[in-house]
Amino acid sequence: MRAFRIAELRIGKVRPLGPNAVPSGIDKAAVAGPLMARGKGFEGDEQGDTRHHGGADKALHAYPVAHYPAWANDLPEHAAQFGPGAFGENLVIEGATEDDCCLFDRYRLGGAMVEVSQTRQPCWRLNLRFDLRDMAARVQQTGRTGWYFRVVSEGLITAGDRAELIARPCPNWPLTRVWQLLYRDISDHDALTAFAALPGLPENWRRMVDARLARGTVEDWRPRLETPG
């Protein structure tokens, strides 16, 4: 896959989410005109938890159109929720999924240059978003996570722009393989060692993998997947 299309751009302000009014920017609205992609994301976009969301390695969240019908089939009682913006994405992607993109792929997108930085590690805010206690776990289990871009070179992006692949430095690391290593082949020592050695790996991922290698066990996912309280 050498190119894909941006069907929609979406941004959102921080609003209360769920019964305990957790601050969150997951509810994002479509924008018709161009948006400036800065080093930490689109101008006008907000995150409720800036410790775990946003920042240079999570500047733009992308989610494939191809996944919405699969979710509607899995969860027909929630089918109306599965459309553009359902997962708090900034970029609604047509023509590519996690299987088509590799870690650190660089794309020319409108006037910006972006780089695939990591897959999404789903958190419990998705449980509140869909009113399903295990939605974050479902996203993790299916691999339909979406991914993040770094903004390497700032510029304007407009709905309808095509992303053209400029560089693929890690062709052996499609995002589906990353997901497999993080959540399925969790104790594959050789793969973890190779993964940890990748230049440009987000520092929090490097620490996570180094800890797995040192302890020989996987980290506890419950604080990330299970809604507090």
PDB file of N, CA, C and O in Angstrom, residues 106 113-115 150-154:
ATOM      1  N   ARG A 106       6.864   7.043   6.394  1.00  0.00           N
ATOM      2  CA  ARG A 106       6.693   8.485   6.228  1.00  0.00           C
ATOM      3  C   ARG A 106       5.813   8.755   5.021  1.00  0.00           C
ATOM      4  O   ARG A 106       6.019   8.173   3.950  1.00  0.00           O
ATOM      5  N   MET A 113       4.413  16.504   6.425  1.00  0.00           N
ATOM      6  CA  MET A 113       5.056  15.200   6.374  1.00  0.00           C
ATOM      7  C   MET A 113       4.765  14.520   7.717  1.00  0.00           C
ATOM      8  O   MET A 113       5.014  15.109   8.782  1.00  0.00           O
ATOM      9  N   VAL A 114       4.220  13.311   7.664  1.00  0.00           N
ATOM     10  CA  VAL A 114       3.870  12.604   8.885  1.00  0.00           C
ATOM     11  C   VAL A 114       4.546  11.236   8.896  1.00  0.00           C
ATOM     12  O   VAL A 114       4.891  10.692   7.842  1.00  0.00           O
ATOM     13  N   GLU A 115       4.715  10.691  10.091  1.00  0.00           N
ATOM     14  CA  GLU A 115       5.399   9.412  10.265  1.00  0.00           C
ATOM     15  C   GLU A 115       4.599   8.532  11.219  1.00  0.00           C
ATOM     16  O   GLU A 115       4.178   8.991  12.295  1.00  0.00           O
ATOM     17  N   ARG A 150       3.388  10.900  14.028  1.00  0.00           N
ATOM     18  CA  ARG A 150       4.148  12.091  14.387  1.00  0.00           C
ATOM     19  C   ARG A 150       4.043  13.078  13.227  1.00  0.00           C
ATOM     20  O   ARG A 150       3.901  12.683  12.070  1.00  0.00           O
ATOM     21  N   VAL A 151       4.158  14.345  13.529  1.00  0.00           N
ATOM     22  CA  VAL A 151       4.236  15.371  12.482  1.00  0.00           C
ATOM     23  C   VAL A 151       5.704  15.745  12.337  1.00  0.00           C
ATOM     24  O   VAL A 151       6.283  16.414  13.194  1.00  0.00           O
ATOM     25  N   VAL A 152       6.316  15.284  11.263  1.00  0.00           N
ATOM     26  CA  VAL A 152       7.735  15.518  11.011  1.00  0.00           C
ATOM     27  C   VAL A 152       7.951  16.918  10.448  1.00  0.00           C
ATOM     28  O   VAL A 152       8.921  17.609  10.792  1.00  0.00           O
ATOM     29  N   SER A 153       7.051  17.327   9.571  1.00  0.00           N
ATOM     30  CA  SER A 153       7.105  18.663   8.974  1.00  0.00           C
ATOM     31  C   SER A 153       5.693  19.231   9.002  1.00  0.00           C
ATOM     32  O   SER A 153       4.765  18.633   8.457  1.00  0.00           O
ATOM     33  N   GLU A 154       5.524  20.371   9.661  1.00  0.00           N
ATOM     34  CA  GLU A 154       4.199  20.954   9.838  1.00  0.00           C
ATOM     35  C   GLU A 154       3.626  21.456   8.520  1.00  0.00           C
ATOM     36  O   GLU A 154       4.363  21.843   7.608  1.00  0.00           O
TER      37      GLU A 154
END
